[in-house]
Structures are given as structure tokens and as C-alpha cells.
Amino acid sequence: MWRLNKVRHKAGRPGGSLEELRLKRRENERALRQARRDRQLVSKRLLLNEDEEQLDVSMDTAPGGHDIVSLLHKLQHSGTDKEAHLKALSKVLRDPSAQLTFIKHENSMHLLVGLLTGSNAQCRLQAVRCLHELSHSSHTNVAPACLPATPYLLTYLSGPSTKFTELCLYTLGNMCPDSDVVREKLLAQGIIPALASCIENQRHNLAVVEAAAFTLSQLLQARDAPEKIIPMVLKSTLPSHLLSVLTPDPQFGLAPAIECAWCLHYLICSTEDNKELLAQGALSQCSSLLVSLGGAVTEGNKEDGLELLIWPLLRCVGNLLSSCPVEDLNAHLSDAHLPASLCALVQAYLHTLPALARETVWVLNNLTAHSTEFCSTLLTLNLVPGLIQLLPSLSVVSWKWRELRQQLERTTERNGDQGTSSNVPMSSKPLHHFVEKEPRCLGIVSLMFGCAELLMGFQLFGQELMTSAELY
Amino acid sequence: MLQPEVVQLRTEGRDEQQERRLSESEEGNNPFSFTPQIIRLHKDHELFEDGDIHRHMYLQDLYISEAEDKPALSVSEFACHISGCSAVFSALEEYEHHYNALHRHVCCSCRRSLPSARLLDIHIQEWHDSLFTILAQKQDMYQCLVEGCGQKFRTSKHRKDHLIRIHKYPPDFRFDKTKKERGRETKRKEQKDAAMEMVDDVCESEGVCEVMCNSPSDEPEGGESMETHEILYKLNMCKVLTTVHVYYTVLFSLRIPNTVCFGHGSVRGFGGRRGRRK
């Protein structure tokens, strides 16, 4: 989780900046929510240099076109010191106005591409760094200006250098969401086979795998992805690679698994019929991973960012369950601990991340909707009372009610008497249940009434009372 | 806050699946008319919103682990529950402050929000109590707004002068408006008004009596004119009420009732005569 470590480092500074960070975070969260409502939720990633990782990113150098122009001039004309100039350029390009100036300048991109493909390896690295900064821009005009470089970036994906490949991948990933033109060009230039071979060849290099999966996820989030991109992806070897990376490496961290899980989520939720993915064992793998994560959470091993992995896995399992026919469910879900893990997840995240708990409940619903085995598992493991207790806090009452009623249906059908009465909550016959369940109380009450009648009888026997028959 | 979402999810779930299992559940002695359904959610579904936000915060390096975030209540935006108030908050303290400031001491009939219980009492007495207006003609009834001062005055103007001279209050003190000064306010609630005074609907019956009983010299100081239909309505009401306003008891209080009942068909709740605002 090297990215999370970085953020913590930033936040570990004096309290003022933590408060600012929190405020900034809230504002950004609001902006993100609005973007999601507008269906325009995109994010770009900026890869920081090692020497910059510990420092504050904000620059206080005077930015501006002046610097850019002079730097470009120097780059064009100097012979030996290009690397230093490129480094300076990449720093200057952090500033949005400098980025705009750069792309408006004539031949700037041409120059950069030339340096990217030159013979000096260090220059190439710095040049790709400049491109990366450009791609991270929030202006929609800037990233398409980098289009001339994309064929080279794609070619370099199969290269051996880690840092360089990572930068290429993140640059491509940042460029993807910006416009349809960019995506079409990338697809035409063969980004999907390139990504597939990149992951395959660099399987041992998890940083590269993470970057590749990120790029793929950016591609898959496009609006036209279901028609254009996803069929191509499904035909390639990418799904199997994604599934193989899903198990997190304890040393490197969860990051590659997170990216792959999100890619799988986008793949699964965009297609109605997930036969190929099911055939490749997606459901069994995701569910067994969920089980192990649920176990980790129950043990109290709440690693930071675990929910980042749990979230997409839940969604994958939930949607896969809807495409998997009931008969094959057992074949795919060999792990019977899934219901227990899901319940554990609900309880663990109920208060900290209620949205996650809600999605877990959704998965439980899908799991037990048509399958009697899982219903009975829930009942035998006595998980239902726990779930009932959580109902008020969840406010997704509709789903849990469905589930509980399903189970009751099943048990009444099979005439199971294992705790049926105890599982009927909020029944509308309180007196009936009282009579059923408390025979002792009932007996005592009857006894008291009977004694009273008897005593009255003794008293009334001696009196000459007219019965109503005599009255009439 | 989440209830509408839930309902929508339910209907969406039904739309997304073409299940025809109703017939199945009707057979037999099944007490539940419910069909189990698998729900498939697409990428942009509402339920996925929080998870997506979480992910994008992580991508943008704004992720804070729970340990660091504990002091602040990690709650996404929520809105004030009072109908008609559309304020949105992201922290509990904000909401508490808003509620205490704007929704605590609210007059039931004109929906004005006042800063303290005492001012609320005075407001109700002076504005909505017809017995007060009768008594005010004979004796000093207008209390000084400052607690502990205890002086009473014949008219609100005297009180205002007293406040300005003795207690150094500003001449445009918000909570000392007379009834006639508020003629221009609209009937609809102004939602963007974050100030203390919330807009009201016209006080009908008591205002009517005042119009008829007071001498014309007391007519609008501020020069506001009421709309004609309001005047006609008031005249009509006055005819009905002159006979009964004597019986308006002092006990009739428009404050929050002492014992409140909620629930289906309850009478002692907050439902006012003036129509419920949903």
C-alpha cells in the first residue's frame, strides 16, 4: 500500500495541515459526488518521483510561459544538458497555466516526442515524466495534445524498465477518460493487446501490474465501453490475468489486487451474461478471497485500505451471482463459509462504512434468493438473529426482509421445525404466541380462575337464587 | 434520509428482473406474498455511490485511514429534517448549531423562530393572543424585552423607546417587530433565508380583531398596504369572531403543547390549523 503510506506521511505533519487536508477532502468528496451524479466521475493519478515523495508538492517557483519558452529554447539548442532541462520542465509543467502554454507553443510536442524516442535513456525518462504531468492536467485540451506520443508509449509497454513502463502506463491511463477521440485512437493502436502482454510479461513486477490494471480500469469506465471496449477485453487474455493477480501479495500490498478487482467489477456489471468469466472461475475466486478477507476482518486484522479491496469484490460476487444459474451455484461456490463471512463483514463495517454493509446485504440477498442450501446454512449457523438485530441500523430493510422471508418460506415448505417460531419476528399474533410459548404462565392463570370459580360456587350453593330459566 | 433511496431500490430491483414467480408463492398455505429476487446492479447505481467515491478519493490520494479520521464524524452530507428547511450539513456540530438557532423556539402559528423561550412567550402573547390586545388598551401590557427589567409599557412604541434609551438596543432590533411591519412578507417559506425570522402565513383571526379594534391612527407605521383580498377575508373573519373572541381563553396557547402524541390519528401532535407543511 505504498500509496496509502504516502498520504499518511503527508497527514503526519502538524495538526493544521491535517485539518486542511480534512477540509480539502470534504470539498473534494462533494465535488466527486456531484460528478458521479452527472456521470462524469473520472480520476487521474500522478506518480511522484522518489525524491519528491517526502517533500511537499506545492511549488513556489514563479510559473509561467516565460519559463516554458526559455526551457524549450534551451532544449532545442543545447547539446548535452538536455536531461536537466527536461527535469526542470517537468517541474514547471505541474502548473496548469504552464501546461496550456506548452501545448500552444509550436513544435513543443514534436520536440518532446523526439526526446522520448531518442537514444538517451535518461532523457527518455524525463520526457515521459513531462508527458505524465501533461496527462494529469484537468483541462480537457491538454491530454489530447499528447496524442502524437501514444504509439511510442504503447510500444514501450513491453520494455523491461519498471519506472519507465509505469510512467507510460499511468500517462495512458490518465489520457483515456478525456475524450472519445483519444480512446478510439488508443484502441486502434492496440492498447488492449499491449496491456495484456504487459501484464503477462511483467507478472512478477507488481507495480507495473498495478499500473496496467489502473489503465484498464480507466478504459473500462468509458461511456461507450460496453459496446466497443469490453468485447475486445473479454476476448483477450486479460480476464484470466486479472483473476490471477487477485490474490494479494502480502509484501507488496493490496494495490494491484484492488485495481484488478475494480477492472473485474466494470467488466461484470456491464455485461448481462458473464459466461466466460464464470467459466474462468471468477466467482469461486472472488468468493474465496472474500472469505479470507472476512476472516481477517473478524480477527481484528483491519489493515488500512482493506475495504478498498472488499468493495469491488462484493460487487463482482453480487453481480456474478445474478448471472450464474442456480444449478451451477454449488460448482462455483465451493466455499460454504461465504454466508458467515458476509455476515461478519456486515457487523464489522456497520458503523464505520454503512454503505459497505449495505452492499454486503445485497450480496447476501442474491446468494440466498434462489438457493435453499445457503438459506439453510444461514439458519443452521444461527446467523439470522444477528442479522435481525442489525436491521434497524442498516435502513435497507427491504432486502433483508426479502431474505428472511425467503428463508421462512423455504423452511415452511420443507416443514423444518428448526427454530421456525423463533425466526418469526414481529408476528401479528402476540396472544397466540404467548399461549404457545408460555404454558406455565397459562396454567397458573387457569388455576387462579378455576379456584375463584370454585370458591364462588361454595358460596352461591347455599343461596336460593333464581336462574334465568325460572325468571322467564 | 435513506428511506427514499430504499424505496427506489425496491422498485428498481423489480424492474430489472423479469420474475414471474408470484403464482408460485400464492400456492399452498404460504403466509408471505413475497417473491425472492436476485437483484442485478449496474455500474452507475445509487447504491454504489459511496464505494465509488471511496475509490476515487483513494485514486486522488485523499484517502485517510480510519485511525486518523476518527475525531471527525465521518458522515456524508445530510439535510435538516424540518420540512421546509433545506439546509445541508456535513458535520454534526453544524447541524446542532443550526437546529438550536433556527428550530428550537418556534411559534406554532406564524412559524417564526425566536432565540429564547422568553421571547417566544412574549411574541405569542403580543401577536396571537386576543385577550392581550383587549387588556393592552386598559393597562400597561408590553413587557420590556430585557430579562430582569420587568417594566411594562402601554404601547410597543414606548417599549421600543425604552429599549433604545435605557438598554441601548439598536432601533432595528429583529425581535421587536410589530405586527404591521411584516405586511410585505410572502406567504411561502423563503428557504434561502438563513436569518432568524422565518416567513409566516398571515395571522388571521387575531390580526382581524386588531384591525377592527385599534384606532385608525395606529394604522401602518411602515406604510405597508395589505392586499385587498386579505382585507376582505379579514373582515369576514371578524364578523364571525367578534362574538367569540371574548371566549378565546388566555389558556389557549400556541406554544408547543405540554404533552405531545405522535402516531396514527393522533390529535395532540403538531398539526396546526393552518395546514400541514410536508
mmCIF file of C-alpha atoms in Angstrom, chain A residues 69-394:
data_model
loop_
_atom_site.group_PDB
_atom_site.id
_atom_site.type_symbol
_atom_site.label_atom_id
_atom_site.label_comp_id
_atom_site.label_asym_id
_atom_site.label_seq_id
_atom_site.Cartn_x
_atom_site.Cartn_y
_atom_site.Cartn_z
ATOM 1 C CA VAL A 69 9.507 29.186 -23.644
ATOM 2 C CA SER A 70 13.004 29.594 -22.347
ATOM 3 C CA LEU A 71 13.232 25.972 -21.379
ATOM 4 C CA LEU A 72 12.021 24.854 -24.750
ATOM 5 C CA HIS A 73 14.512 27.085 -26.392
ATOM 6 C CA LYS A 74 17.259 25.637 -24.327
ATOM 7 C CA LEU A 75 16.129 22.144 -25.123
ATOM 8 C CA GLN A 76 16.179 22.797 -28.769
ATOM 9 C CA HIS A 77 19.586 24.262 -28.850
ATOM 10 C CA SER A 78 21.653 22.825 -26.075
ATOM 11 C CA GLY A 79 23.543 19.678 -26.738
ATOM 12 C CA THR A 80 24.498 17.991 -23.554
ATOM 13 C CA ASP A 81 22.363 19.275 -20.759
ATOM 14 C CA LYS A 82 19.016 18.154 -22.010
ATOM 15 C CA GLU A 83 18.302 15.954 -19.054
ATOM 16 C CA ALA A 84 18.494 18.772 -16.549
ATOM 17 C CA HIS A 85 16.306 20.951 -18.702
ATOM 18 C CA LEU A 86 13.766 18.221 -19.028
ATOM 19 C CA LYS A 87 13.713 17.766 -15.307
ATOM 20 C CA ALA A 88 13.080 21.448 -14.819
ATOM 21 C CA LEU A 89 10.422 21.304 -17.493
ATOM 22 C CA SER A 90 8.609 18.502 -15.778
ATOM 23 C CA LYS A 91 8.522 20.505 -12.578
ATOM 24 C CA VAL A 92 7.246 23.578 -14.342
ATOM 25 C CA LEU A 93 4.574 21.574 -16.081
ATOM 26 C CA ARG A 94 2.832 20.949 -12.773
ATOM 27 C CA ASP A 95 1.273 24.327 -13.124
ATOM 28 C CA PRO A 96 -1.902 24.345 -15.210
ATOM 29 C CA SER A 97 -1.164 27.613 -16.951
ATOM 30 C CA ALA A 98 2.258 26.357 -17.924
ATOM 31 C CA GLN A 99 0.643 23.287 -19.407
ATOM 32 C CA LEU A 100 -1.591 25.386 -21.587
ATOM 33 C CA THR A 101 1.317 27.477 -22.697
ATOM 34 C CA PHE A 102 3.263 24.379 -23.570
ATOM 35 C CA ILE A 103 0.660 22.872 -25.803
ATOM 36 C CA LYS A 104 0.068 26.127 -27.564
ATOM 37 C CA HIS A 105 3.698 26.504 -28.337
ATOM 38 C CA GLU A 106 4.667 25.357 -31.759
ATOM 39 C CA ASN A 107 6.582 22.160 -32.078
ATOM 40 C CA SER A 108 6.687 21.588 -28.374
ATOM 41 C CA MET A 109 5.089 18.188 -28.579
ATOM 42 C CA HIS A 110 7.199 17.252 -31.503
ATOM 43 C CA LEU A 111 10.278 18.095 -29.521
ATOM 44 C CA LEU A 112 9.121 16.106 -26.578
ATOM 45 C CA VAL A 113 8.316 13.064 -28.640
ATOM 46 C CA GLY A 114 11.698 13.321 -30.234
ATOM 47 C CA LEU A 115 13.324 13.251 -26.853
ATOM 48 C CA LEU A 116 11.073 10.418 -25.815
ATOM 49 C CA THR A 117 12.308 8.270 -28.619
ATOM 50 C CA GLY A 118 15.887 9.460 -28.544
ATOM 51 C CA SER A 119 18.911 7.469 -27.709
ATOM 52 C CA ASN A 120 19.486 8.908 -24.279
ATOM 53 C CA ALA A 121 17.715 6.762 -21.720
ATOM 54 C CA GLN A 122 17.687 9.418 -19.022
ATOM 55 C CA CYS A 123 16.218 11.900 -21.427
ATOM 56 C CA ARG A 124 13.544 9.410 -22.303
ATOM 57 C CA LEU A 125 12.665 9.031 -18.680
ATOM 58 C CA GLN A 126 12.408 12.736 -18.121
ATOM 59 C CA ALA A 127 10.475 13.206 -21.317
ATOM 60 C CA VAL A 128 7.914 10.649 -20.281
ATOM 61 C CA ARG A 129 7.739 12.393 -16.955
ATOM 62 C CA CYS A 130 6.814 15.621 -18.735
ATOM 63 C CA LEU A 131 4.165 13.768 -20.668
ATOM 64 C CA HIS A 132 2.840 12.321 -17.458
ATOM 65 C CA GLU A 133 2.450 15.761 -15.950
ATOM 66 C CA LEU A 134 0.655 16.900 -19.047
ATOM 67 C CA SER A 135 -1.689 13.953 -18.969
ATOM 68 C CA HIS A 136 -2.593 14.672 -15.369
ATOM 69 C CA SER A 137 -3.971 18.047 -16.282
ATOM 70 C CA SER A 138 -7.605 18.728 -15.583
ATOM 71 C CA HIS A 139 -8.017 20.698 -18.776
ATOM 72 C CA THR A 140 -9.609 18.588 -21.433
ATOM 73 C CA ASN A 141 -7.497 20.114 -24.182
ATOM 74 C CA VAL A 142 -4.187 19.195 -22.749
ATOM 75 C CA ALA A 143 -4.323 15.424 -22.736
ATOM 76 C CA PRO A 144 -5.378 15.069 -26.384
ATOM 77 C CA ALA A 145 -2.371 17.165 -27.263
ATOM 78 C CA CYS A 146 -0.277 14.228 -26.156
ATOM 79 C CA LEU A 147 -1.734 12.002 -28.833
ATOM 80 C CA PRO A 148 1.331 12.024 -31.043
ATOM 81 C CA ALA A 149 3.224 10.254 -28.293
ATOM 82 C CA THR A 150 0.813 7.379 -27.788
ATOM 83 C CA PRO A 151 2.203 4.932 -30.338
ATOM 84 C CA TYR A 152 5.562 5.176 -28.641
ATOM 85 C CA LEU A 153 4.101 4.834 -25.222
ATOM 86 C CA LEU A 154 2.339 1.692 -26.285
ATOM 87 C CA THR A 155 5.484 0.316 -27.776
ATOM 88 C CA TYR A 156 7.403 0.920 -24.624
ATOM 89 C CA LEU A 157 4.912 -1.024 -22.598
ATOM 90 C CA SER A 158 6.668 -4.215 -23.321
ATOM 91 C CA GLY A 159 10.016 -2.804 -22.302
ATOM 92 C CA PRO A 160 11.937 -4.009 -19.314
ATOM 93 C CA SER A 161 12.353 -0.847 -17.295
ATOM 94 C CA THR A 162 9.974 -0.648 -14.347
ATOM 95 C CA LYS A 163 9.797 3.047 -13.682
ATOM 96 C CA PHE A 164 9.589 3.936 -17.296
ATOM 97 C CA THR A 165 6.850 1.446 -18.030
ATOM 98 C CA GLU A 166 4.922 2.597 -15.016
ATOM 99 C CA LEU A 167 5.065 6.189 -16.164
ATOM 100 C CA CYS A 168 3.947 5.220 -19.641
ATOM 101 C CA LEU A 169 1.060 3.259 -18.240
ATOM 102 C CA TYR A 170 -0.132 5.979 -15.917
ATOM 103 C CA THR A 171 0.154 8.522 -18.694
ATOM 104 C CA LEU A 172 -2.016 6.384 -20.915
ATOM 105 C CA GLY A 173 -4.424 5.796 -18.073
ATOM 106 C CA ASN A 174 -4.789 9.492 -17.439
ATOM 107 C CA MET A 175 -5.397 10.191 -21.079
ATOM 108 C CA CYS A 176 -8.148 7.639 -21.522
ATOM 109 C CA PRO A 177 -11.097 9.354 -19.866
ATOM 110 C CA ASP A 178 -10.669 12.654 -21.604
ATOM 111 C CA SER A 179 -12.246 12.221 -24.955
ATOM 112 C CA ASP A 180 -13.658 9.687 -27.324
ATOM 113 C CA VAL A 181 -11.112 10.596 -29.940
ATOM 114 C CA VAL A 182 -8.268 9.659 -27.675
ATOM 115 C CA ARG A 183 -9.851 6.352 -26.785
ATOM 116 C CA GLU A 184 -10.593 5.424 -30.355
ATOM 117 C CA LYS A 185 -7.063 6.122 -31.333
ATOM 118 C CA LEU A 186 -5.707 4.105 -28.474
ATOM 119 C CA LEU A 187 -7.933 1.196 -29.287
ATOM 120 C CA ALA A 188 -6.921 1.346 -32.881
ATOM 121 C CA GLN A 189 -3.298 1.369 -31.883
ATOM 122 C CA GLY A 190 -3.845 -1.786 -29.958
ATOM 123 C CA ILE A 191 -3.851 -0.786 -26.340
ATOM 124 C CA ILE A 192 -5.653 -3.900 -25.214
ATOM 125 C CA PRO A 193 -3.240 -6.458 -26.596
ATOM 126 C CA ALA A 194 -0.425 -4.262 -25.331
ATOM 127 C CA LEU A 195 -1.869 -4.259 -21.846
ATOM 128 C CA ALA A 196 -2.431 -7.988 -21.958
ATOM 129 C CA SER A 197 1.119 -8.731 -22.935
ATOM 130 C CA CYS A 198 2.425 -6.213 -20.447
ATOM 131 C CA ILE A 199 0.684 -7.889 -17.554
ATOM 132 C CA GLU A 200 1.704 -11.277 -18.788
ATOM 133 C CA ASN A 201 5.345 -10.446 -19.151
ATOM 134 C CA GLN A 202 5.663 -8.359 -16.062
ATOM 135 C CA ARG A 203 3.634 -10.569 -13.835
ATOM 136 C CA HIS A 204 6.396 -10.584 -11.256
ATOM 137 C CA ASN A 205 6.592 -6.822 -11.196
ATOM 138 C CA LEU A 206 3.576 -5.842 -9.202
ATOM 139 C CA ALA A 207 3.996 -2.105 -9.589
ATOM 140 C CA VAL A 208 3.693 -2.463 -13.334
ATOM 141 C CA VAL A 209 0.748 -4.782 -12.944
ATOM 142 C CA GLU A 210 -0.972 -2.247 -10.762
ATOM 143 C CA ALA A 211 -0.378 0.495 -13.313
ATOM 144 C CA ALA A 212 -1.654 -1.665 -16.148
ATOM 145 C CA ALA A 213 -4.774 -2.575 -14.240
ATOM 146 C CA PHE A 214 -5.360 1.077 -13.466
ATOM 147 C CA THR A 215 -5.124 1.942 -17.140
ATOM 148 C CA LEU A 216 -7.531 -0.815 -17.992
ATOM 149 C CA SER A 217 -9.978 0.385 -15.369
ATOM 150 C CA GLN A 218 -9.877 3.864 -16.852
ATOM 151 C CA LEU A 219 -10.669 2.409 -20.244
ATOM 152 C CA LEU A 220 -13.493 0.325 -18.903
ATOM 153 C CA GLN A 221 -15.227 3.216 -17.235
ATOM 154 C CA ALA A 222 -15.898 4.951 -20.513
ATOM 155 C CA ARG A 223 -19.467 5.518 -21.522
ATOM 156 C CA ASP A 224 -19.146 3.549 -24.708
ATOM 157 C CA ALA A 225 -17.176 0.796 -23.072
ATOM 158 C CA PRO A 226 -19.848 -1.913 -23.156
ATOM 159 C CA GLU A 227 -20.135 -1.739 -26.922
ATOM 160 C CA LYS A 228 -16.618 -1.093 -28.007
ATOM 161 C CA ILE A 229 -14.117 -1.965 -25.375
ATOM 162 C CA ILE A 230 -15.479 -4.751 -23.248
ATOM 163 C CA PRO A 231 -15.991 -7.322 -26.005
ATOM 164 C CA MET A 232 -12.394 -6.847 -27.020
ATOM 165 C CA VAL A 233 -11.214 -7.208 -23.476
ATOM 166 C CA LEU A 234 -13.201 -10.355 -22.899
ATOM 167 C CA LYS A 235 -11.758 -11.927 -25.983
ATOM 168 C CA SER A 236 -8.234 -11.260 -24.906
ATOM 169 C CA THR A 237 -6.335 -12.990 -22.166
ATOM 170 C CA LEU A 238 -6.831 -10.084 -19.803
ATOM 171 C CA PRO A 239 -9.579 -11.575 -17.629
ATOM 172 C CA SER A 240 -7.534 -14.599 -16.713
ATOM 173 C CA HIS A 241 -4.561 -12.417 -15.866
ATOM 174 C CA LEU A 242 -6.722 -10.176 -13.756
ATOM 175 C CA LEU A 243 -8.041 -13.148 -11.872
ATOM 176 C CA SER A 244 -4.574 -14.439 -11.258
ATOM 177 C CA VAL A 245 -3.443 -11.168 -9.754
ATOM 178 C CA LEU A 246 -6.438 -11.006 -7.482
ATOM 179 C CA THR A 247 -4.813 -12.714 -4.556
ATOM 180 C CA PRO A 248 -2.891 -10.011 -2.799
ATOM 181 C CA ASP A 249 0.763 -10.308 -2.187
ATOM 182 C CA PRO A 250 1.499 -9.793 1.489
ATOM 183 C CA GLN A 251 4.704 -7.917 0.879
ATOM 184 C CA PHE A 252 3.720 -5.580 -1.852
ATOM 185 C CA GLY A 253 0.307 -4.850 -0.546
ATOM 186 C CA LEU A 254 -3.216 -4.717 -1.798
ATOM 187 C CA ALA A 255 -2.820 -2.155 -4.550
ATOM 188 C CA PRO A 256 -2.592 -4.449 -7.624
ATOM 189 C CA ALA A 257 -5.403 -6.630 -6.335
ATOM 190 C CA ILE A 258 -7.530 -3.543 -5.809
ATOM 191 C CA GLU A 259 -7.050 -2.357 -9.358
ATOM 192 C CA CYS A 260 -7.741 -5.787 -10.798
ATOM 193 C CA ALA A 261 -10.846 -6.162 -8.699
ATOM 194 C CA TRP A 262 -12.184 -2.865 -9.970
ATOM 195 C CA CYS A 263 -11.465 -3.872 -13.553
ATOM 196 C CA LEU A 264 -13.375 -7.080 -12.995
ATOM 197 C CA HIS A 265 -16.233 -5.142 -11.481
ATOM 198 C CA TYR A 266 -16.502 -2.899 -14.512
ATOM 199 C CA LEU A 267 -16.365 -5.908 -16.784
ATOM 200 C CA ILE A 268 -19.005 -7.812 -14.905
ATOM 201 C CA CYS A 269 -21.524 -5.109 -14.329
ATOM 202 C CA SER A 270 -21.543 -4.029 -17.939
ATOM 203 C CA THR A 271 -22.459 -7.366 -19.423
ATOM 204 C CA GLU A 272 -25.643 -9.249 -18.782
ATOM 205 C CA ASP A 273 -24.267 -12.673 -19.319
ATOM 206 C CA ASN A 274 -20.932 -13.437 -17.775
ATOM 207 C CA LYS A 275 -20.436 -16.923 -19.068
ATOM 208 C CA GLU A 276 -16.815 -16.520 -19.962
ATOM 209 C CA LEU A 277 -15.869 -15.046 -16.654
ATOM 210 C CA LEU A 278 -17.808 -17.682 -14.802
ATOM 211 C CA ALA A 279 -16.103 -20.339 -16.824
ATOM 212 C CA GLN A 280 -12.767 -18.959 -15.835
ATOM 213 C CA GLY A 281 -13.657 -19.342 -12.209
ATOM 214 C CA ALA A 282 -14.284 -15.727 -11.376
ATOM 215 C CA LEU A 283 -16.998 -16.463 -8.873
ATOM 216 C CA SER A 284 -15.092 -19.050 -6.941
ATOM 217 C CA GLN A 285 -12.002 -16.928 -6.790
ATOM 218 C CA CYS A 286 -13.751 -13.757 -5.731
ATOM 219 C CA SER A 287 -15.798 -15.558 -3.141
ATOM 220 C CA SER A 288 -12.879 -17.393 -1.623
ATOM 221 C CA LEU A 289 -10.966 -14.143 -1.447
ATOM 222 C CA LEU A 290 -13.926 -12.539 0.262
ATOM 223 C CA VAL A 291 -13.997 -15.370 2.739
ATOM 224 C CA SER A 292 -10.367 -14.888 3.621
ATOM 225 C CA LEU A 293 -10.819 -11.151 3.899
ATOM 226 C CA GLY A 294 -13.842 -11.662 6.088
ATOM 227 C CA GLY A 295 -11.786 -13.924 8.282
ATOM 228 C CA ALA A 296 -9.071 -11.298 8.518
ATOM 229 C CA VAL A 297 -11.588 -8.659 9.481
ATOM 230 C CA THR A 298 -13.151 -10.841 12.154
ATOM 231 C CA GLU A 299 -9.787 -11.485 13.674
ATOM 232 C CA GLY A 300 -9.389 -7.783 14.034
ATOM 233 C CA ASN A 301 -6.732 -7.507 11.413
ATOM 234 C CA LYS A 302 -8.159 -4.401 9.884
ATOM 235 C CA GLU A 303 -5.436 -3.435 7.592
ATOM 236 C CA ASP A 304 -5.717 0.005 6.149
ATOM 237 C CA GLY A 305 -7.490 0.062 2.907
ATOM 238 C CA LEU A 306 -8.913 -3.425 3.184
ATOM 239 C CA GLU A 307 -12.309 -2.070 2.303
ATOM 240 C CA LEU A 308 -10.878 -0.779 -0.971
ATOM 241 C CA LEU A 309 -10.483 -4.391 -1.980
ATOM 242 C CA ILE A 310 -13.631 -5.687 -0.337
ATOM 243 C CA TRP A 311 -15.829 -3.230 -2.119
ATOM 244 C CA PRO A 312 -15.212 -4.291 -5.710
ATOM 245 C CA LEU A 313 -15.127 -7.948 -4.739
ATOM 246 C CA LEU A 314 -18.560 -7.668 -3.191
ATOM 247 C CA ARG A 315 -19.907 -6.091 -6.320
ATOM 248 C CA CYS A 316 -18.326 -8.733 -8.519
ATOM 249 C CA VAL A 317 -19.777 -11.540 -6.462
ATOM 250 C CA GLY A 318 -23.157 -9.866 -6.280
ATOM 251 C CA ASN A 319 -23.471 -9.391 -10.000
ATOM 252 C CA LEU A 320 -21.945 -12.757 -10.851
ATOM 253 C CA LEU A 321 -24.479 -14.443 -8.650
ATOM 254 C CA SER A 322 -27.185 -12.869 -10.698
ATOM 255 C CA SER A 323 -25.804 -14.332 -13.909
ATOM 256 C CA CYS A 324 -24.984 -17.722 -12.510
ATOM 257 C CA PRO A 325 -27.717 -20.317 -12.882
ATOM 258 C CA VAL A 326 -28.815 -21.847 -9.629
ATOM 259 C CA GLU A 327 -27.832 -25.374 -10.540
ATOM 260 C CA ASP A 328 -24.225 -24.429 -11.065
ATOM 261 C CA LEU A 329 -24.012 -22.360 -7.935
ATOM 262 C CA ASN A 330 -22.534 -25.134 -5.905
ATOM 263 C CA ALA A 331 -19.982 -25.890 -8.523
ATOM 264 C CA HIS A 332 -18.756 -22.350 -8.456
ATOM 265 C CA LEU A 333 -19.074 -21.629 -4.796
ATOM 266 C CA SER A 334 -17.256 -24.429 -3.212
ATOM 267 C CA ASP A 335 -16.591 -22.464 -0.101
ATOM 268 C CA ALA A 336 -19.504 -22.786 2.257
ATOM 269 C CA HIS A 337 -18.154 -20.165 4.585
ATOM 270 C CA LEU A 338 -19.311 -17.346 2.378
ATOM 271 C CA PRO A 339 -22.537 -16.554 4.268
ATOM 272 C CA ALA A 340 -20.697 -16.452 7.570
ATOM 273 C CA SER A 341 -18.013 -14.160 6.170
ATOM 274 C CA LEU A 342 -20.590 -11.860 4.687
ATOM 275 C CA CYS A 343 -22.390 -11.580 7.995
ATOM 276 C CA ALA A 344 -19.097 -10.868 9.700
ATOM 277 C CA LEU A 345 -18.390 -8.113 7.206
ATOM 278 C CA VAL A 346 -21.787 -6.571 7.807
ATOM 279 C CA GLN A 347 -21.169 -6.451 11.500
ATOM 280 C CA ALA A 348 -17.665 -5.167 11.186
ATOM 281 C CA TYR A 349 -18.443 -2.306 8.871
ATOM 282 C CA LEU A 350 -21.879 -1.421 10.074
ATOM 283 C CA HIS A 351 -20.882 1.745 11.828
ATOM 284 C CA THR A 352 -17.742 2.768 10.059
ATOM 285 C CA LEU A 353 -18.827 2.217 6.491
ATOM 286 C CA PRO A 354 -22.571 1.645 6.325
ATOM 287 C CA ALA A 355 -22.530 1.745 2.554
ATOM 288 C CA LEU A 356 -20.256 -1.279 2.545
ATOM 289 C CA ALA A 357 -22.558 -3.065 4.944
ATOM 290 C CA ARG A 358 -25.458 -2.346 2.649
ATOM 291 C CA GLU A 359 -23.705 -3.819 -0.325
ATOM 292 C CA THR A 360 -22.862 -6.907 1.698
ATOM 293 C CA VAL A 361 -26.524 -7.286 2.486
ATOM 294 C CA TRP A 362 -27.275 -7.054 -1.200
ATOM 295 C CA VAL A 363 -24.837 -9.870 -1.889
ATOM 296 C CA LEU A 364 -26.451 -11.952 0.829
ATOM 297 C CA ASN A 365 -29.785 -11.354 -0.794
ATOM 298 C CA ASN A 366 -28.514 -12.544 -4.133
ATOM 299 C CA LEU A 367 -26.875 -15.517 -2.514
ATOM 300 C CA THR A 368 -29.976 -16.766 -0.806
ATOM 301 C CA ALA A 369 -32.564 -15.708 -3.332
ATOM 302 C CA HIS A 370 -32.897 -18.985 -5.114
ATOM 303 C CA SER A 371 -30.694 -21.288 -3.223
ATOM 304 C CA THR A 372 -32.064 -23.362 -0.396
ATOM 305 C CA GLU A 373 -28.675 -24.609 0.670
ATOM 306 C CA PHE A 374 -27.414 -21.191 1.535
ATOM 307 C CA CYS A 375 -30.609 -20.370 3.330
ATOM 308 C CA SER A 376 -30.252 -23.418 5.467
ATOM 309 C CA THR A 377 -26.621 -22.563 6.065
ATOM 310 C CA LEU A 378 -27.675 -19.198 7.367
ATOM 311 C CA LEU A 379 -30.183 -20.828 9.643
ATOM 312 C CA THR A 380 -28.011 -23.621 10.938
ATOM 313 C CA LEU A 381 -25.155 -21.319 11.671
ATOM 314 C CA ASN A 382 -27.606 -19.218 13.623
ATOM 315 C CA LEU A 383 -26.719 -16.097 11.767
ATOM 316 C CA VAL A 384 -30.216 -14.844 11.339
ATOM 317 C CA PRO A 385 -30.794 -13.400 14.821
ATOM 318 C CA GLY A 386 -27.654 -11.362 14.428
ATOM 319 C CA LEU A 387 -28.877 -10.038 11.128
ATOM 320 C CA ILE A 388 -32.265 -9.188 12.556
ATOM 321 C CA GLN A 389 -30.619 -7.141 15.237
ATOM 322 C CA LEU A 390 -28.747 -5.182 12.637
ATOM 323 C CA LEU A 391 -31.813 -4.431 10.604
ATOM 324 C CA PRO A 392 -32.755 -1.107 12.164
ATOM 325 C CA SER A 393 -29.283 0.244 11.723
ATOM 326 C CA LEU A 394 -29.000 -0.672 8.131
#
